[in-house]
N, CA, C and O atoms as a Tinker XYZ file with bonds, in Angstrom:
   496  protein
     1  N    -19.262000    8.481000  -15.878000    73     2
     2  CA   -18.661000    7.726000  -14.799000    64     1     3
     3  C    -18.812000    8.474000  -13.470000    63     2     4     5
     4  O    -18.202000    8.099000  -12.468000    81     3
     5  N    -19.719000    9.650000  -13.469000    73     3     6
     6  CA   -19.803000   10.462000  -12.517000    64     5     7
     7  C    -20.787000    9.806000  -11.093000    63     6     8     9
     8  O    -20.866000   10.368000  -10.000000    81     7
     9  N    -21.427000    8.572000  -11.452000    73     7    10
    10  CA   -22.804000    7.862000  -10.580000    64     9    11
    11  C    -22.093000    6.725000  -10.618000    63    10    12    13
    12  O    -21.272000    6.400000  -11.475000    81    11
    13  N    -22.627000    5.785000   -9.114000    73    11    14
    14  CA   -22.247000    5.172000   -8.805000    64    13    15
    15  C    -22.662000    4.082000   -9.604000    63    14    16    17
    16  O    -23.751000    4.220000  -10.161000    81    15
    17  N    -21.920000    2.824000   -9.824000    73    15    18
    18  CA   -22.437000    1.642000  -10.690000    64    17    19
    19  C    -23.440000    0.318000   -9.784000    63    18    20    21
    20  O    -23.367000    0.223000   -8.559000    81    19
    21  N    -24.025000   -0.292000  -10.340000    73    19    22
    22  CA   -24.567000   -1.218000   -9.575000    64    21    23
    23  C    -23.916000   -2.623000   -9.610000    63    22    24    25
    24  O    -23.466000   -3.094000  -10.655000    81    23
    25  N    -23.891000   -3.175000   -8.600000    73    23    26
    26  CA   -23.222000   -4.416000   -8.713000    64    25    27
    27  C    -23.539000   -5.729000   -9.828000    63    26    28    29
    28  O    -24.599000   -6.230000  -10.205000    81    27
    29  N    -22.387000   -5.965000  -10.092000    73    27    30
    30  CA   -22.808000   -7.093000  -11.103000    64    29    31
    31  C    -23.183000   -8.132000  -10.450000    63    30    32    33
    32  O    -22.853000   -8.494000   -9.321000    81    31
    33  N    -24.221000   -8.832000  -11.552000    73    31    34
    34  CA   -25.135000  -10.084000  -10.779000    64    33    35
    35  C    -25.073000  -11.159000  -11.896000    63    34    36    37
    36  O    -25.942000  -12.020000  -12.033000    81    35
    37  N    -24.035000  -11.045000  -12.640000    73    35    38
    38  CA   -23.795000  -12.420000  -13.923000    64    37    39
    39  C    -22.194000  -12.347000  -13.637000    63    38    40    41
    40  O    -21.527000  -11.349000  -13.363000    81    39
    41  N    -21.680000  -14.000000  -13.814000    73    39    42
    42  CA   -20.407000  -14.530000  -13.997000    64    41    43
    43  C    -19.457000  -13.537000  -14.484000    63    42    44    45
    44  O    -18.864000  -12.812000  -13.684000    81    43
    45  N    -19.280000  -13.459000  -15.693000    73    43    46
    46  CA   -18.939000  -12.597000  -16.066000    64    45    47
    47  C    -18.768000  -10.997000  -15.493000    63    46    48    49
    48  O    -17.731000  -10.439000  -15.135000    81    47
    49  N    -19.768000  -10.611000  -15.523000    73    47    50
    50  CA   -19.860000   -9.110000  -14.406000    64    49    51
    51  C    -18.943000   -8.921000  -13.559000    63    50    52    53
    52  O    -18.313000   -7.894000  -13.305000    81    51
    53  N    -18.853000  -10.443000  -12.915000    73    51    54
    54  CA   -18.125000  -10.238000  -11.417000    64    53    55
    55  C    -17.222000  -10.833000  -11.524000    63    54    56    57
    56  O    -16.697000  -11.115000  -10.447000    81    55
    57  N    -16.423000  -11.435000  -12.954000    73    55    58
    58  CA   -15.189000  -12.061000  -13.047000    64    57    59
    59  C    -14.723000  -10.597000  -13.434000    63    58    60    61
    60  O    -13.861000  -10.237000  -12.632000    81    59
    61  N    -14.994000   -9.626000  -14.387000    73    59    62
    62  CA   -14.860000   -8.287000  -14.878000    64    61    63
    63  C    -14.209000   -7.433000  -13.452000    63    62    64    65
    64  O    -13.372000   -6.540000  -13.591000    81    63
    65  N    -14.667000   -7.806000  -12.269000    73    63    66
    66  CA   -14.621000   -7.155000  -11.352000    64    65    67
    67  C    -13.769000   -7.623000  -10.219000    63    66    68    69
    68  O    -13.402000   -7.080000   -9.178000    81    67
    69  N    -13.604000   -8.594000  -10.653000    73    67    70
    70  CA   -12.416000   -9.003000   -9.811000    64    69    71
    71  C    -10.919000   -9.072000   -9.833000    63    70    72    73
    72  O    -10.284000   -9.296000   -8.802000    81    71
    73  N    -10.272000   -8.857000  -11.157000    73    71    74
    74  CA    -9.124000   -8.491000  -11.632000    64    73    75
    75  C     -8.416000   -7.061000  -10.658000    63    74    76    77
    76  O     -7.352000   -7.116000  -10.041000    81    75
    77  N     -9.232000   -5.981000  -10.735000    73    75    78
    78  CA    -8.676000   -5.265000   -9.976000    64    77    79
    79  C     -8.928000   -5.575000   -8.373000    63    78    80    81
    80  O     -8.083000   -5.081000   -7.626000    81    79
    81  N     -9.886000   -6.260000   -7.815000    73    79    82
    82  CA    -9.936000   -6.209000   -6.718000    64    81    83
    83  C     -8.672000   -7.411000   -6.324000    63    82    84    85
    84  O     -8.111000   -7.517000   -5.233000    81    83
    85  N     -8.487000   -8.062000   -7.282000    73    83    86
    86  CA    -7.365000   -8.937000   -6.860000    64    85    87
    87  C     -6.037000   -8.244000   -6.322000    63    86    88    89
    88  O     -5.352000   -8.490000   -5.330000    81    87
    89  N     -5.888000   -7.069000   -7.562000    73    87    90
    90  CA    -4.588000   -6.328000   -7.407000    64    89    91
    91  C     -4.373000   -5.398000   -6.122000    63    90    92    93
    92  O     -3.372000   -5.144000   -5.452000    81    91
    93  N     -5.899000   -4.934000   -6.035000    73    91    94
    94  CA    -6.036000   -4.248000   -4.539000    64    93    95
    95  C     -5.436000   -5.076000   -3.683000    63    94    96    97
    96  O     -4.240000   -4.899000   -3.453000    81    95
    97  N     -6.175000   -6.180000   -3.022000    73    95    98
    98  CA    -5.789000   -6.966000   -2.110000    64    97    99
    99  C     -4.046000   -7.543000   -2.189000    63    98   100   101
   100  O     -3.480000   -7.855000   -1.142000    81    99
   101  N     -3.481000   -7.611000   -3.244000    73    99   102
   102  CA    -2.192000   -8.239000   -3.200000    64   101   103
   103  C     -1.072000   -6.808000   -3.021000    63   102   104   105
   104  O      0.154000   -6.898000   -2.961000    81   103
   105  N     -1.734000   -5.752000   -2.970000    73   103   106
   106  CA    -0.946000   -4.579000   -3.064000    64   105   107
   107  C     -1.031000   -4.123000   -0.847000    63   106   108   109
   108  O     -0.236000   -3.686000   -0.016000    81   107
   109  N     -2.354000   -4.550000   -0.850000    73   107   110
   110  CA    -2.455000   -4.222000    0.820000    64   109   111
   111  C     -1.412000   -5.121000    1.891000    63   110   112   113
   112  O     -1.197000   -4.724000    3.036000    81   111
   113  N     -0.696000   -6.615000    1.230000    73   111   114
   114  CA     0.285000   -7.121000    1.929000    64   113   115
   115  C      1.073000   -7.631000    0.642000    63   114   116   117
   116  O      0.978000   -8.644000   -0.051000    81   115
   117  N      2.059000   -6.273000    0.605000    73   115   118
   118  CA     3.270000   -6.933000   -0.331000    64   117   119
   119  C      3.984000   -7.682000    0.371000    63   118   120   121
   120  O      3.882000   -8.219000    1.475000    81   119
   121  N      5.206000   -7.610000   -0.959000    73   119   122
   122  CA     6.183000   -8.519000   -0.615000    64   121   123
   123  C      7.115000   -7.901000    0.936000    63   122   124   125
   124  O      7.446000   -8.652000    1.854000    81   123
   125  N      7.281000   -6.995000    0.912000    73   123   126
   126  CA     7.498000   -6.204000    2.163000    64   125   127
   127  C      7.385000   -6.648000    3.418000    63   126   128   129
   128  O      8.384000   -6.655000    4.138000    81   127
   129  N      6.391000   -7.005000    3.795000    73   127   130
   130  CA     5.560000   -7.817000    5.548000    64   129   131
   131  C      6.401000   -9.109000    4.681000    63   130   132   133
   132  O      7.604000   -9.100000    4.939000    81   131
   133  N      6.118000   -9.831000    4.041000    73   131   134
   134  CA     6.706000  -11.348000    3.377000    64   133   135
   135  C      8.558000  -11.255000    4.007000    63   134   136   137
   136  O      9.136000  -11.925000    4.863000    81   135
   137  N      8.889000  -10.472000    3.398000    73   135   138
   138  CA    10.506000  -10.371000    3.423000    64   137   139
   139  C     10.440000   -9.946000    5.432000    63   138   140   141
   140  O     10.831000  -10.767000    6.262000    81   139
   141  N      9.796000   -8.352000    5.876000    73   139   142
   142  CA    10.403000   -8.070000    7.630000    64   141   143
   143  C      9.961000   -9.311000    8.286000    63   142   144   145
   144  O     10.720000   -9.976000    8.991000    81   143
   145  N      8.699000   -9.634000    8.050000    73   143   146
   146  CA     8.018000  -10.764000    9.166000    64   145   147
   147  C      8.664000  -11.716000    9.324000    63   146   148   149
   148  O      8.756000  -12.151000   10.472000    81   147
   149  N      9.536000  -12.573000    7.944000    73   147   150
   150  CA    10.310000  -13.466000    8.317000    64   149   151
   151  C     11.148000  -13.613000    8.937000    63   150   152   153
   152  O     11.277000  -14.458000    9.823000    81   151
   153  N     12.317000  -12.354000    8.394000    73   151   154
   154  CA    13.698000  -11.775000    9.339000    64   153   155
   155  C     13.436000  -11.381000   10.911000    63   154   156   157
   156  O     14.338000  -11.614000   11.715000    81   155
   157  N     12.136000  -10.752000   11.381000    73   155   158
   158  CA    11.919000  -10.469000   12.471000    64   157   159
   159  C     11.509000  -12.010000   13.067000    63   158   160   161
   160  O     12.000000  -12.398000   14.127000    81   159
   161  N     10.527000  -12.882000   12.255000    73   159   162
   162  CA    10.539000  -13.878000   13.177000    64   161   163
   163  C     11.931000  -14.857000   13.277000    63   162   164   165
   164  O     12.195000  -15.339000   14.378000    81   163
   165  N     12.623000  -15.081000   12.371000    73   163   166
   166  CA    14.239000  -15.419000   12.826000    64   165   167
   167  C     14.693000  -14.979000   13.632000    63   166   168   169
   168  O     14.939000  -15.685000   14.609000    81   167
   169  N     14.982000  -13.816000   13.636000    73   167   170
   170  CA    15.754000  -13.045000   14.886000    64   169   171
   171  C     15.156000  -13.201000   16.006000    63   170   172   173
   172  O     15.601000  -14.078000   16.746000    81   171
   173  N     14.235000  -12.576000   16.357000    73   171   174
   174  CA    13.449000  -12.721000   17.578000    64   173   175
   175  C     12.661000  -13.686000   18.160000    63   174   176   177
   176  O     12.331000  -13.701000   19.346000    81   175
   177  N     12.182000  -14.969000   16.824000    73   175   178
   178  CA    11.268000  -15.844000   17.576000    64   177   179
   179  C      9.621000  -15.219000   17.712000    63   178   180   181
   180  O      9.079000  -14.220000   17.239000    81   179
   181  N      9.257000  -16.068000   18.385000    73   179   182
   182  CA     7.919000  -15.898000   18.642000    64   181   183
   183  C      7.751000  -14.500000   19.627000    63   182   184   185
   184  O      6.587000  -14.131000   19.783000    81   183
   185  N      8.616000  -13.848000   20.173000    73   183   186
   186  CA     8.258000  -12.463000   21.031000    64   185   187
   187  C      7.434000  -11.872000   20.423000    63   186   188   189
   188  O      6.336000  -11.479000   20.818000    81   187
   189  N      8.021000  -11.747000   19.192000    73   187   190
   190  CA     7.584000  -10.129000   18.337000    64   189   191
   191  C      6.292000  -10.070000   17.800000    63   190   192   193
   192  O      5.606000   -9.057000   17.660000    81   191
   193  N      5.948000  -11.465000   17.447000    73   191   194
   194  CA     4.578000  -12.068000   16.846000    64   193   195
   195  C      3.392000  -11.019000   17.153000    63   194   196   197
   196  O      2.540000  -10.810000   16.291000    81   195
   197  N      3.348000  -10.206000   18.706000    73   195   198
   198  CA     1.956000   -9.756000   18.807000    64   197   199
   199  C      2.226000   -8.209000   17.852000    63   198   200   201
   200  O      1.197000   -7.561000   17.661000    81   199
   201  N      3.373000   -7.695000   17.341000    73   199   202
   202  CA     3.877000   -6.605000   16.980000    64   201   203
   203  C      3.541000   -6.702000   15.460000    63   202   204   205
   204  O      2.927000   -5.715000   15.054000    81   203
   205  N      3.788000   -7.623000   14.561000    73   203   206
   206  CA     3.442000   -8.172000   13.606000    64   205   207
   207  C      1.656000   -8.336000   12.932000    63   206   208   209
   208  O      1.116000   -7.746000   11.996000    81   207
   209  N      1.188000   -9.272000   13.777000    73   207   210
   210  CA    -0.164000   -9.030000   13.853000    64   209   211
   211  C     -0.649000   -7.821000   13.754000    63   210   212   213
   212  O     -1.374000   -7.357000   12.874000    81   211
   213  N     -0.055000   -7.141000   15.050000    73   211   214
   214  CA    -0.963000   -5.444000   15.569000    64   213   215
   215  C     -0.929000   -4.736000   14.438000    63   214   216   217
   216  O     -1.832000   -3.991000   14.053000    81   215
   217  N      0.301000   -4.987000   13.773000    73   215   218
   218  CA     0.921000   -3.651000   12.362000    64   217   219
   219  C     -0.359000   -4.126000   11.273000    63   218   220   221
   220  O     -1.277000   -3.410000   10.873000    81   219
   221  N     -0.060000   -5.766000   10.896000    73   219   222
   222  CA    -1.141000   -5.959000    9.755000    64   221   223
   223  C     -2.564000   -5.761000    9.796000    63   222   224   225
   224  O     -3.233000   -5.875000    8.768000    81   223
   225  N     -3.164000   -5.424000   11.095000    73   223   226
   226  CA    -4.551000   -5.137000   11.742000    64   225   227
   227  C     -4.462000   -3.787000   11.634000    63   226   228   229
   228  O     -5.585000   -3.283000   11.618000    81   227
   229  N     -3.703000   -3.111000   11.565000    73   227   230
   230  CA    -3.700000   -1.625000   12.209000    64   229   231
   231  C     -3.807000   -0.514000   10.415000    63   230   232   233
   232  O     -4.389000    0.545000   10.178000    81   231
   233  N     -2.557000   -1.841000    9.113000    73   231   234
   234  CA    -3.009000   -1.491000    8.264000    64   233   235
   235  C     -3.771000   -1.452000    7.089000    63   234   236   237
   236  O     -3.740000   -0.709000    6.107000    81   235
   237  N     -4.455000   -2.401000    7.398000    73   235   238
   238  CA    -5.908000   -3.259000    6.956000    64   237   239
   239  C     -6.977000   -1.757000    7.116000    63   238   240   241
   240  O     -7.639000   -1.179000    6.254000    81   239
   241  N     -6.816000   -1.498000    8.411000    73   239   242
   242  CA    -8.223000   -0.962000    8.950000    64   241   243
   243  C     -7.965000    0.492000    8.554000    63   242   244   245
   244  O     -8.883000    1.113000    8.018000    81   243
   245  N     -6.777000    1.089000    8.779000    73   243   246
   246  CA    -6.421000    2.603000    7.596000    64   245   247
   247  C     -6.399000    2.878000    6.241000    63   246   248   249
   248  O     -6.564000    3.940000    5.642000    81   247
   249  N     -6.106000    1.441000    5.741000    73   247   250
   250  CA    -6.217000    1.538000    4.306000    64   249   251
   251  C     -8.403000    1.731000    4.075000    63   250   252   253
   252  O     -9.062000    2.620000    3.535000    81   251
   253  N     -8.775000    0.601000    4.694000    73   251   254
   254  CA   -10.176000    0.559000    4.716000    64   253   255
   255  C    -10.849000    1.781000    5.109000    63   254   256   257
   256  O    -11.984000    1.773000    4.633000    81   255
   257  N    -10.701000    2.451000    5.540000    73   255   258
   258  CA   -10.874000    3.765000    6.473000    64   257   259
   259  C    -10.717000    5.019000    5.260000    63   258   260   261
   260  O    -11.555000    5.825000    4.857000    81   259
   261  N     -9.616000    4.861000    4.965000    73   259   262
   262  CA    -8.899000    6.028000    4.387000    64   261   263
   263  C     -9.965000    6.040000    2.642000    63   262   264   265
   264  O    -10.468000    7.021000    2.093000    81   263
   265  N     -9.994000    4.261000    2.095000    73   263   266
   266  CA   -10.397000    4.792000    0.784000    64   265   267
   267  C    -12.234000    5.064000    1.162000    63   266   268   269
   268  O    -12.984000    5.801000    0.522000    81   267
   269  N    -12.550000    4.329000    2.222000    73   267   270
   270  CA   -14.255000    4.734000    2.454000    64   269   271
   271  C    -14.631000    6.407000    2.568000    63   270   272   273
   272  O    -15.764000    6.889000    2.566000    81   271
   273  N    -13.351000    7.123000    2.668000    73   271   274
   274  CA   -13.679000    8.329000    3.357000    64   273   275
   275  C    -13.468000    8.711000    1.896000    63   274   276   277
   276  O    -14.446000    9.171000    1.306000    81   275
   277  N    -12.587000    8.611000    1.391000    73   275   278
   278  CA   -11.866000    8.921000    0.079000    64   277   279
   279  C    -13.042000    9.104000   -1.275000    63   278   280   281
   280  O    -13.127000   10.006000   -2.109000    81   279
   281  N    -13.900000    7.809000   -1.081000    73   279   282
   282  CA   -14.927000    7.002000   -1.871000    64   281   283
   283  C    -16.045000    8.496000   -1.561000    63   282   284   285
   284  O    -16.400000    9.313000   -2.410000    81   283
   285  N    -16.407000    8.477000   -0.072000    73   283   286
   286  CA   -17.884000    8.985000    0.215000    64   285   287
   287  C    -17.536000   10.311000   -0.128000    63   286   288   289
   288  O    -18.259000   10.852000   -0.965000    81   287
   289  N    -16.488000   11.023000    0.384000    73   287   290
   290  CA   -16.056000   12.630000    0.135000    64   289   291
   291  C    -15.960000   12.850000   -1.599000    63   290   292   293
   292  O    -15.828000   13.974000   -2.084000    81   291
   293  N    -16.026000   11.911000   -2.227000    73   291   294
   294  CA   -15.276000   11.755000   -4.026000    64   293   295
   295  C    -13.724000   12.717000   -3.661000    63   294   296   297
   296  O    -13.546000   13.513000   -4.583000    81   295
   297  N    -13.035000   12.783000   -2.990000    73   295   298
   298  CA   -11.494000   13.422000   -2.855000    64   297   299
   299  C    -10.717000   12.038000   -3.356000    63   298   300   301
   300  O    -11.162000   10.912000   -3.131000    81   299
   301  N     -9.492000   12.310000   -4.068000    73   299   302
   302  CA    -8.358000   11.278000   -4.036000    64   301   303
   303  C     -7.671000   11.165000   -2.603000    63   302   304   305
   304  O     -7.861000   11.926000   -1.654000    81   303
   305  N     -7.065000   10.363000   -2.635000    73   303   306
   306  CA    -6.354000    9.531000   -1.261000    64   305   307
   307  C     -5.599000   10.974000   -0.425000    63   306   308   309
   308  O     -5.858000   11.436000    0.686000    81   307
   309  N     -4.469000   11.480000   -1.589000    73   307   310
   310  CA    -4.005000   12.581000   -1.123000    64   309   311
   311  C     -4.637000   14.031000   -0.683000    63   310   312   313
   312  O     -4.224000   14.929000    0.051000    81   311
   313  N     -6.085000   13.811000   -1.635000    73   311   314
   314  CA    -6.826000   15.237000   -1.002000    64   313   315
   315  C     -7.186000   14.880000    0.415000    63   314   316   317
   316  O     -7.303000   15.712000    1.315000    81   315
   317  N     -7.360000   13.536000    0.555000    73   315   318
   318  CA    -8.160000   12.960000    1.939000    64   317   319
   319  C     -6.593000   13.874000    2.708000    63   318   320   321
   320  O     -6.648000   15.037000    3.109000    81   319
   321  N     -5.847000   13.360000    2.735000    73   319   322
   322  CA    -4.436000   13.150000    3.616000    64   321   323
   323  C     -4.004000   14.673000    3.900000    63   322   324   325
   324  O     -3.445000   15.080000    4.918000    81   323
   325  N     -4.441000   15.530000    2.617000    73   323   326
   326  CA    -4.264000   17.004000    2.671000    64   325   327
   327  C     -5.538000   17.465000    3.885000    63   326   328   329
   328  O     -5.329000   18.649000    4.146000    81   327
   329  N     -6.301000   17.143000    4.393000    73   327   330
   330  CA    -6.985000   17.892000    5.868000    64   329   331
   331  C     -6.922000   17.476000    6.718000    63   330   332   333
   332  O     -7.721000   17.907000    7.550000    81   331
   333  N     -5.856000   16.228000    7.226000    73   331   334
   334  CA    -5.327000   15.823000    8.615000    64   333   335
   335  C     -5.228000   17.222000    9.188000    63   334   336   337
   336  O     -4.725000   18.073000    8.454000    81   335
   337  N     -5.674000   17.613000   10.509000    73   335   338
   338  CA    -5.083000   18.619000   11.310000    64   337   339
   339  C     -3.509000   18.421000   11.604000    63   338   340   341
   340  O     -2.750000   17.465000   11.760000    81   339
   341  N     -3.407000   19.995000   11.596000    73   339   342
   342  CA    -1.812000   19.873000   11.991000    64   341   343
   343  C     -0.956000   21.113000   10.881000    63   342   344   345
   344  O     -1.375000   21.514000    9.796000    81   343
   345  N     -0.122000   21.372000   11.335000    73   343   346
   346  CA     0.974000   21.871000   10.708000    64   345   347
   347  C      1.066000   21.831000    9.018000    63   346   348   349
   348  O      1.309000   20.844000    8.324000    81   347
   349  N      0.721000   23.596000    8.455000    73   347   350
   350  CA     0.838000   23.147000    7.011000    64   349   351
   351  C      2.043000   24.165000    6.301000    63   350   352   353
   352  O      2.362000   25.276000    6.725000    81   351
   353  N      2.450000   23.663000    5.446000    73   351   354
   354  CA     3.582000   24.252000    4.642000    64   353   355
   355  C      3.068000   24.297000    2.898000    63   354   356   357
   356  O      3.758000   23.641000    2.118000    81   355
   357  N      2.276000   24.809000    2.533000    73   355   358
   358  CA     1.573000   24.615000    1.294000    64   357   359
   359  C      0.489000   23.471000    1.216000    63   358   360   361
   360  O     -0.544000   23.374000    0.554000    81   359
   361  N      1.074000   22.677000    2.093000    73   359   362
   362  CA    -0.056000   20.866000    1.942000    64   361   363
   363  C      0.314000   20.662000    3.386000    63   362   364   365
   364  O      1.201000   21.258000    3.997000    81   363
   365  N     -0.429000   19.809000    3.802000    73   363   366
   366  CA    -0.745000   19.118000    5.135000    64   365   367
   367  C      0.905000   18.256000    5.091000    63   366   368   369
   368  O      1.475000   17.954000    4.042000    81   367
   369  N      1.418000   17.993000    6.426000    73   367   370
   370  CA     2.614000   16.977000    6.991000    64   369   371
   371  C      2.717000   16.148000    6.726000    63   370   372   373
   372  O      3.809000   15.581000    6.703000    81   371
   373  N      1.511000   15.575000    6.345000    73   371   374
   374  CA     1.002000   14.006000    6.209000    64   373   375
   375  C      1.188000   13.981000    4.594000    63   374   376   377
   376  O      1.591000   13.021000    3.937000    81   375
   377  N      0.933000   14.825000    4.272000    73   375   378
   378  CA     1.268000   14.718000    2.451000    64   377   379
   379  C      2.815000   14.720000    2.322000    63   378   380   381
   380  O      3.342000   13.873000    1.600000    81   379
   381  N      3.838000   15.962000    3.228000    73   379   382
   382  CA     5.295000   16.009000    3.000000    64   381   383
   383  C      5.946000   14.142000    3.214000    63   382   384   385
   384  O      6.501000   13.519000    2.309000    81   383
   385  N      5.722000   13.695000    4.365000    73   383   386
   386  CA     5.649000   12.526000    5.052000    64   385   387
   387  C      5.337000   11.975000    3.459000    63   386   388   389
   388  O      6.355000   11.473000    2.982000    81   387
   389  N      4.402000   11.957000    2.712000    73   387   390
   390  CA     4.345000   10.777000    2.035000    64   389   391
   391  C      4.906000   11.155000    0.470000    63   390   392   393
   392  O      5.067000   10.341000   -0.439000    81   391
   393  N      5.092000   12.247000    0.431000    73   391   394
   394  CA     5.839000   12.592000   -0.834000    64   393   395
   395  C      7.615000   12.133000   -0.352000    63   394   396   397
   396  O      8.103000   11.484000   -1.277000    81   395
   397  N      8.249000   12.250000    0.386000    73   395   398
   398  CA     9.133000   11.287000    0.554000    64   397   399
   399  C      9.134000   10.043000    0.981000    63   398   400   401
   400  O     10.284000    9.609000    0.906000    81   399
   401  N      8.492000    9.361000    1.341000    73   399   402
   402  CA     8.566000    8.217000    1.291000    64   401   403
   403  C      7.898000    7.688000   -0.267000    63   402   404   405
   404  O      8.245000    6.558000   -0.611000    81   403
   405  N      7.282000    8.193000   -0.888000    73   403   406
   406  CA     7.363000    8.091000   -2.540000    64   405   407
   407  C      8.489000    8.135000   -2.866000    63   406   408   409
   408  O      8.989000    7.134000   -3.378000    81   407
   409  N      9.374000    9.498000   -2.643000    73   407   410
   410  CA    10.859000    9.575000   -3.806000    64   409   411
   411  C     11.812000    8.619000   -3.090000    63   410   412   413
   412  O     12.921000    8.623000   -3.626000    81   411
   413  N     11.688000    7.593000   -1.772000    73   411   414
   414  CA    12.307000    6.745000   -1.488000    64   413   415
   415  C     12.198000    5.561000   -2.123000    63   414   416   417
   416  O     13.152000    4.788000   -2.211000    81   415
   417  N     10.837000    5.278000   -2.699000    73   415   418
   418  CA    10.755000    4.310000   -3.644000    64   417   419
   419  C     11.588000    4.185000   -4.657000    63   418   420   421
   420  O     12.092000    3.079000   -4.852000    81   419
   421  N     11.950000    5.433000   -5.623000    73   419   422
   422  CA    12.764000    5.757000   -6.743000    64   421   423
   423  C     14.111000    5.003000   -5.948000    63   422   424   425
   424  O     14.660000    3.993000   -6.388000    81   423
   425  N     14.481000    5.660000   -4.786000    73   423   426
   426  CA    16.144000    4.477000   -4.750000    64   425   427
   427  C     16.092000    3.242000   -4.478000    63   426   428   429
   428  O     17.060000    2.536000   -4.760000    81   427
   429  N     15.127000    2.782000   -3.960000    73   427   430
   430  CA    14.416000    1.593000   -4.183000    64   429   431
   431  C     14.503000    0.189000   -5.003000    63   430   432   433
   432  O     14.912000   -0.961000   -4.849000    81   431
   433  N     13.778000    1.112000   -6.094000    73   431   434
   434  CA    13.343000    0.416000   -7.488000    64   433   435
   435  C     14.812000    0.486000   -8.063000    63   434   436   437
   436  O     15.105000   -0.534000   -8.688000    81   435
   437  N     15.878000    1.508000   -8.001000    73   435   438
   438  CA    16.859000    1.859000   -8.882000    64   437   439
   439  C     18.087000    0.901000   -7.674000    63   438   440   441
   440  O     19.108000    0.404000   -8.148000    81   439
   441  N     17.810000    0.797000   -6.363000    73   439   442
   442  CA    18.548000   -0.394000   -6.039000    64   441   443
   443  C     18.226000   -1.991000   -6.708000    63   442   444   445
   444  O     19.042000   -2.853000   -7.036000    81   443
   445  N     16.808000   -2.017000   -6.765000    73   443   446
   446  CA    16.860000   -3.510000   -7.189000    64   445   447
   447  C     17.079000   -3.717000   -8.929000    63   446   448   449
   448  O     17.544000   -4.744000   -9.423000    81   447
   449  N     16.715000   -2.721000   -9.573000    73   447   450
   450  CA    17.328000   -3.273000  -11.092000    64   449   451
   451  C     18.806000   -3.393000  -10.680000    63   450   452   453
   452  O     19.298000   -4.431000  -11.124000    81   451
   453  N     19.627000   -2.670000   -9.993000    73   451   454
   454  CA    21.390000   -2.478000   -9.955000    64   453   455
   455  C     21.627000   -4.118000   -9.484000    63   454   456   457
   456  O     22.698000   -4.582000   -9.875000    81   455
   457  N     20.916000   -4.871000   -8.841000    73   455   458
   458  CA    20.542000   -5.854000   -8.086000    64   457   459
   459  C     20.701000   -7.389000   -9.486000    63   458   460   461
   460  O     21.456000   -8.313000   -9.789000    81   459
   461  N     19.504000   -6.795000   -9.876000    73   459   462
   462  CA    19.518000   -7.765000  -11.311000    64   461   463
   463  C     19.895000   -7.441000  -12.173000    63   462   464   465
   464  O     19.557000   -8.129000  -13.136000    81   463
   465  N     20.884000   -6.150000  -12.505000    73   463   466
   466  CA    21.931000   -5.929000  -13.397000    64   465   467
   467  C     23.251000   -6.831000  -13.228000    63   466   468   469
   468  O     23.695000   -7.178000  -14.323000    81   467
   469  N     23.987000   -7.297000  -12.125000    73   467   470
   470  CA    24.477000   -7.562000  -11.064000    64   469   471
   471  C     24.531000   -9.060000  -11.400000    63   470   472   473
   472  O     25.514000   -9.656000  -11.840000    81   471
   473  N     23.528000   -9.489000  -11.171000    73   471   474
   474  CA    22.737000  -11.236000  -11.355000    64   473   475
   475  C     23.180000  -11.822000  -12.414000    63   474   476   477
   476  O     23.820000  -12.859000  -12.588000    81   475
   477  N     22.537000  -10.609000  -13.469000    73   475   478
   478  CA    22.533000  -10.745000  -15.043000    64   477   479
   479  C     23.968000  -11.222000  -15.755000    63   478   480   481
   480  O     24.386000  -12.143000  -16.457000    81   479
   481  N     24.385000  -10.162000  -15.205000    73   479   482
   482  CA    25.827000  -10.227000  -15.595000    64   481   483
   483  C     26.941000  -11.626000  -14.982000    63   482   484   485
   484  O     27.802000  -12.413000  -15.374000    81   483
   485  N     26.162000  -11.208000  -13.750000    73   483   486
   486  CA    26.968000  -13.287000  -13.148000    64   485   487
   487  C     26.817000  -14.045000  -13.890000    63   486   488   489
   488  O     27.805000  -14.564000  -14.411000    81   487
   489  N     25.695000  -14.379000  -14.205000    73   487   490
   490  CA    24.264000  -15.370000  -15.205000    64   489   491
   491  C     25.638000  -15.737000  -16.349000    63   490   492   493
   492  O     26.173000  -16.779000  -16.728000    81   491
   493  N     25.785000  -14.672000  -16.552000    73   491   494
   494  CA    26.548000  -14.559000  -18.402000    64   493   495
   495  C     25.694000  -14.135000  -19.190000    63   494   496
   496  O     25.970000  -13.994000  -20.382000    81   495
């Protein structure tokens, strides 16, 4: 798996290949933008709209950016993120920065089961 593969050119091939690219793409605009964009466009109306746009353009083109560099260097995402210039403490800022906002996920995830524990129990 060390060489690059060639593109598939039968049905199949490229149904094979689209399962994950599906998951890619539905992972680049979660539910997240779904849930702020709405609340921000309630609240604010049409103001905020160019702020919205700019964010989903801005993380389209870093995600695209980040795995091309990721891809051509063969580094994982985080080795990429480990040689941002700047300030290091064992790993690059940009790695501390994203190792907590990872362990923020954990209260997260452990708010929303408490959420549908909650539900469940209304439910009966």
């Amino acid at each position: 798996m060390n060489e690059i593969q060639e593109a598939p050119t039968t049905f199949n091939g490229i149904r094979k290949q689209l399962g994950p690219g599906l998951i890619i793409s539905a992972n680049i605009v979660g539910s997240g933008e779904l849930i702020v964009t709405t609340k921000l466009g309630a609240d604010v109306g049409f103001i905020m709209l160019w702020f919205i746009i700019l964010g989903c353009l801005i993380k389209v083109f870093v995600q695209l950016e980040l795995g091309r560099y990721a891809i051509s260097k063969r580094k994982t995402t985080l080795e990429a993120l480990n040689t941002v210039p700047g300030p290091k403490l064992v790993v690059s800022w940009l790695v501390w920065i994203w190792t907590l906002m990872y362990a923020a996920i954990f209260f997260q995830l452990s708010g929303m089961v408490g959420g549908l524990a909650q539900v469940f129990n209304l439910a009966g």
